[in-house]
CSV table of C-alpha atoms in Angstrom, one decimal:
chain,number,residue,atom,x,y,z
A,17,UNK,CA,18.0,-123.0,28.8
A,18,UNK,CA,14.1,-124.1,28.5
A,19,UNK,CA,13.2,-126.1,25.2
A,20,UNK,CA,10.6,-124.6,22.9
A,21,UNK,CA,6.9,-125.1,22.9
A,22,UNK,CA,7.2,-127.2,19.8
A,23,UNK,CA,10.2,-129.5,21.1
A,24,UNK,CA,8.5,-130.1,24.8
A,25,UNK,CA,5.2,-131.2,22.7
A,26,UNK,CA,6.7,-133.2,20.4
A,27,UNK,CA,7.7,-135.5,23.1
A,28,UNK,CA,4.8,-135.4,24.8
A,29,UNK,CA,3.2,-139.1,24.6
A,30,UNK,CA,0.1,-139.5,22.0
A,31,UNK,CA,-2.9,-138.7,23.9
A,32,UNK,CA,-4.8,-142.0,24.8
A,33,UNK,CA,-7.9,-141.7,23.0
A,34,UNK,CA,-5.8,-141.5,20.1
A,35,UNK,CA,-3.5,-144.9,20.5
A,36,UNK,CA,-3.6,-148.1,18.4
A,37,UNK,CA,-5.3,-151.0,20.8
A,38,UNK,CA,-1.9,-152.1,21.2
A,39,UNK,CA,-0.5,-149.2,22.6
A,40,UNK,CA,-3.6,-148.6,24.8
A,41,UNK,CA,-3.4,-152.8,25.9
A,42,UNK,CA,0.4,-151.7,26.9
A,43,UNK,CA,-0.6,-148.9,28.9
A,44,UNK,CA,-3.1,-150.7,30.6
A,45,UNK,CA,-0.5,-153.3,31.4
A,46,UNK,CA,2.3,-151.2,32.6
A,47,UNK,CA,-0.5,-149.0,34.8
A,48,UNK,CA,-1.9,-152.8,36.5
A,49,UNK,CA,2.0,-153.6,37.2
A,50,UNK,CA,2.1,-150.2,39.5
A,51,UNK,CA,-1.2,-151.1,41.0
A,52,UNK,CA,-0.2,-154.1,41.8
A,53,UNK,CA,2.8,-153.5,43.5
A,54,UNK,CA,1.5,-150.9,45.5
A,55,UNK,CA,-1.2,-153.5,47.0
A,56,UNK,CA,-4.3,-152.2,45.2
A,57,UNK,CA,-5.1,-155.4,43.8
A,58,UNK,CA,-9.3,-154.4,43.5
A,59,UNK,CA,-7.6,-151.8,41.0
A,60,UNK,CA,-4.9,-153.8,39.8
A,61,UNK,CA,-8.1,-156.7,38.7
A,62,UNK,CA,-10.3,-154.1,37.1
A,63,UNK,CA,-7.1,-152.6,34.9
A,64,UNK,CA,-6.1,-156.4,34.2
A,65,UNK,CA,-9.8,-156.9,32.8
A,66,UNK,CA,-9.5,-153.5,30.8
A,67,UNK,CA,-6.3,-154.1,29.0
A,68,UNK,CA,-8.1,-158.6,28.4
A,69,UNK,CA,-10.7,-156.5,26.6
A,70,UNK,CA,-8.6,-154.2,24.8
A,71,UNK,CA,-6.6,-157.2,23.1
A,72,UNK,CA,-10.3,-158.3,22.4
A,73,UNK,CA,-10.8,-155.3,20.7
A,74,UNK,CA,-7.6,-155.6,18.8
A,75,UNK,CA,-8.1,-159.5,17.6
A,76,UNK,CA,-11.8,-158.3,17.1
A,77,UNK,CA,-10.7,-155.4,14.3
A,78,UNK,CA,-7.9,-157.3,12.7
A,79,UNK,CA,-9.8,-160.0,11.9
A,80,UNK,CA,-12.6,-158.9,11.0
A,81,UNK,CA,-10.8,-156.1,8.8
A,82,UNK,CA,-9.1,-159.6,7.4
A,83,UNK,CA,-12.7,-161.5,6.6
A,84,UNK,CA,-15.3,-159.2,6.3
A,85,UNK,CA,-15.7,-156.0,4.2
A,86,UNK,CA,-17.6,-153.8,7.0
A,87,UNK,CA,-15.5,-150.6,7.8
A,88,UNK,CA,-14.2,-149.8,10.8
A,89,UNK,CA,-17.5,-147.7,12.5
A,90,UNK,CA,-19.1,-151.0,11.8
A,91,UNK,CA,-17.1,-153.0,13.9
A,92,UNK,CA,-16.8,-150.5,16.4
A,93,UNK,CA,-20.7,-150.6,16.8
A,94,UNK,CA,-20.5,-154.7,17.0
A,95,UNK,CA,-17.9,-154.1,19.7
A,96,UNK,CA,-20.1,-151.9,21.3
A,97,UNK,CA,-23.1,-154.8,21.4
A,98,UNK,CA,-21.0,-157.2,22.4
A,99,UNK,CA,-20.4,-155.6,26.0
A,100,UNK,CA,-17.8,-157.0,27.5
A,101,UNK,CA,-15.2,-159.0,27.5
A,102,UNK,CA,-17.3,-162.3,27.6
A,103,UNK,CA,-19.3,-160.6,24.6
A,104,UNK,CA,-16.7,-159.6,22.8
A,105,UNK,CA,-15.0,-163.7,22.7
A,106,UNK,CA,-17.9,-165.6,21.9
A,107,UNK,CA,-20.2,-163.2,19.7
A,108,UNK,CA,-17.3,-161.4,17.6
A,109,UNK,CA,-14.0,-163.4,17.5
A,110,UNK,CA,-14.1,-167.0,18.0
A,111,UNK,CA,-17.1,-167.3,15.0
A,112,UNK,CA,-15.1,-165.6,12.8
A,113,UNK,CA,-11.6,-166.6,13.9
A,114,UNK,CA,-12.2,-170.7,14.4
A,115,UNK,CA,-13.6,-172.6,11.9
A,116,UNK,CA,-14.7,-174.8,14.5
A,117,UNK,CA,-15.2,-173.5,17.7
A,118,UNK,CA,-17.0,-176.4,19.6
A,119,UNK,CA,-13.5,-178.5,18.6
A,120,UNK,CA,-10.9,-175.6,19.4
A,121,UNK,CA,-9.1,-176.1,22.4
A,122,UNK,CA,-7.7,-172.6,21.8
A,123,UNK,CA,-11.3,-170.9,21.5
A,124,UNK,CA,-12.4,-173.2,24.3
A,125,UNK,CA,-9.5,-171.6,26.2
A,126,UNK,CA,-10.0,-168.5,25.4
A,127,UNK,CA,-13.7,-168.2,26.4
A,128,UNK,CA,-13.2,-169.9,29.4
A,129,UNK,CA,-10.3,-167.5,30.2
A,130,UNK,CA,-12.6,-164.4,29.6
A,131,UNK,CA,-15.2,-166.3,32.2
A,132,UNK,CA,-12.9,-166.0,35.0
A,133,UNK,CA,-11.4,-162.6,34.6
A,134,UNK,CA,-15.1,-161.4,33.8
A,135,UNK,CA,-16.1,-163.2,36.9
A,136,UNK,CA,-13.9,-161.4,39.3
A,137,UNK,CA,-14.0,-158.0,37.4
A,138,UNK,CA,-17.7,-157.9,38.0
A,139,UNK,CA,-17.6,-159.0,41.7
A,140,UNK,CA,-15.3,-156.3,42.0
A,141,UNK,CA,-17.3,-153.5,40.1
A,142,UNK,CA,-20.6,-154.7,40.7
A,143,UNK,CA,-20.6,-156.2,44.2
A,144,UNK,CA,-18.3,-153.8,45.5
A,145,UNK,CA,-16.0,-156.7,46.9
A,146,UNK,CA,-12.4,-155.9,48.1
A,147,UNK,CA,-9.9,-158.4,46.6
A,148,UNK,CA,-6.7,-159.6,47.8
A,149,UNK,CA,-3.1,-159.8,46.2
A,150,UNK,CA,-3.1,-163.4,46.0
A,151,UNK,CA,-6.2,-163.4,43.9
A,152,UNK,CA,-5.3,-160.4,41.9
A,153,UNK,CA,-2.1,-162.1,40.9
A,154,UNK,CA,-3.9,-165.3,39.7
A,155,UNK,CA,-6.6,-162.5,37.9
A,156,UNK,CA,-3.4,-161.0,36.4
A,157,UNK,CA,-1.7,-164.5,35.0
A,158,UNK,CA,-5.2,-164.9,33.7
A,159,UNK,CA,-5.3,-161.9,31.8
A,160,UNK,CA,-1.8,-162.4,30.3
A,161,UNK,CA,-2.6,-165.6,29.1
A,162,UNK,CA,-5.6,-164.4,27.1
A,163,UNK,CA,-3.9,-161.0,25.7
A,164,UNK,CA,-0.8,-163.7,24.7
A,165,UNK,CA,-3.1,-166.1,23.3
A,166,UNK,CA,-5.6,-163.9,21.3
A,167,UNK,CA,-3.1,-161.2,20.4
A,168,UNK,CA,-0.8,-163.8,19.6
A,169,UNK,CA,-3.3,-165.4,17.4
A,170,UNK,CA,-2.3,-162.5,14.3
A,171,UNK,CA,1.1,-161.9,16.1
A,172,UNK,CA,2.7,-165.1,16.8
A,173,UNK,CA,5.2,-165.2,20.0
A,174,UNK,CA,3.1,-162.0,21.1
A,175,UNK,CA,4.0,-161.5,25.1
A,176,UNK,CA,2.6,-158.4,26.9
A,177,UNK,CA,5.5,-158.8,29.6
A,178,UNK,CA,8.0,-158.8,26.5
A,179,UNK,CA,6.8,-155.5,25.3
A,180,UNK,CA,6.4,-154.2,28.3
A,181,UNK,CA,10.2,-154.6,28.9
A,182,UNK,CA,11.0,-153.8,25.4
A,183,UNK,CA,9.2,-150.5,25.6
A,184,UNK,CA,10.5,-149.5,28.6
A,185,UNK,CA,14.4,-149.1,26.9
């Protein structure tokens, strides 16, 4: 017996152009995992980096939806300036997340953070260097502890490991 049309789509999963951040950050995550394991770790960095800036994007758009009154295009076009993780940190979220950046030891952290993953990303992509799997594991622990830390920053005890597991019941 074959299902429907209707039933086989309707468990289809949402196409990603059309996810929350948070469900793009997880797929990201879970995708990394798989690269990883299968000892691609020049993939495995540049996925890691891609899912650090897609928790940007999400601290990014709920705080500023939180402080500011521009829309959501607006924002978008900010995130677009920003380019980059790096960008994204120190020009859109930690001014309008820390009161006092320059004495945060969590925005110091988490600009610092997006340095190194930035830094290896881009040897990656723009030098065409091949990594290894020890330093794509250390890239990867990097990149959870930002996504915990700045998605955890307007979801407290927020773990990417966590809801990996969690979504994978």
């Amino acid at each position: 017996m074959t299902k429907s049309d209707d039933e086989h789509r309707a468990k289809r999963k949402t196409p990603y152009n059309e996810r929350s951040d948070l469900d793009k950050l997880q797929s990201q995550w879970n995708k990394l995992s798989g690269l990883h394991l299968r000892d691609e770790p020049s993939a495995a960095i540049v996925r890691c980096s891609t899912a650090a800036e897609i928790a940007a994007n999400y601290a990014i758009r709920h705080e500023w939806a939180e402080q500011t009154q521009f829309d959501a295009v607006v924002v978008d076009q900010f995130l677009f300036w920003a380019n980059g993780l790096r960008g994204k940190v120190e020009r859109l979220f930690v001014p309008i997340y820390f009161a006092r950046p320059k004495k945060s030891k969590t925005a110091k952290a988490l600009i610092a953070s997006a340095e190194k993953i930035n830094k290896v990303r881009n040897e990656v992509v723009h030098q065409g260097r091949f990594s290894n799997a020890t330093e794509a594991g250390e890239v990867i622990a990097e990149a959870k502890r930002f996504i915990d830390i700045i998605v955890g920053l307007s979801q407290p005890g927020f773990d990417i490991q966590d809801r990996a597991r969690s979504k994978g019941k």
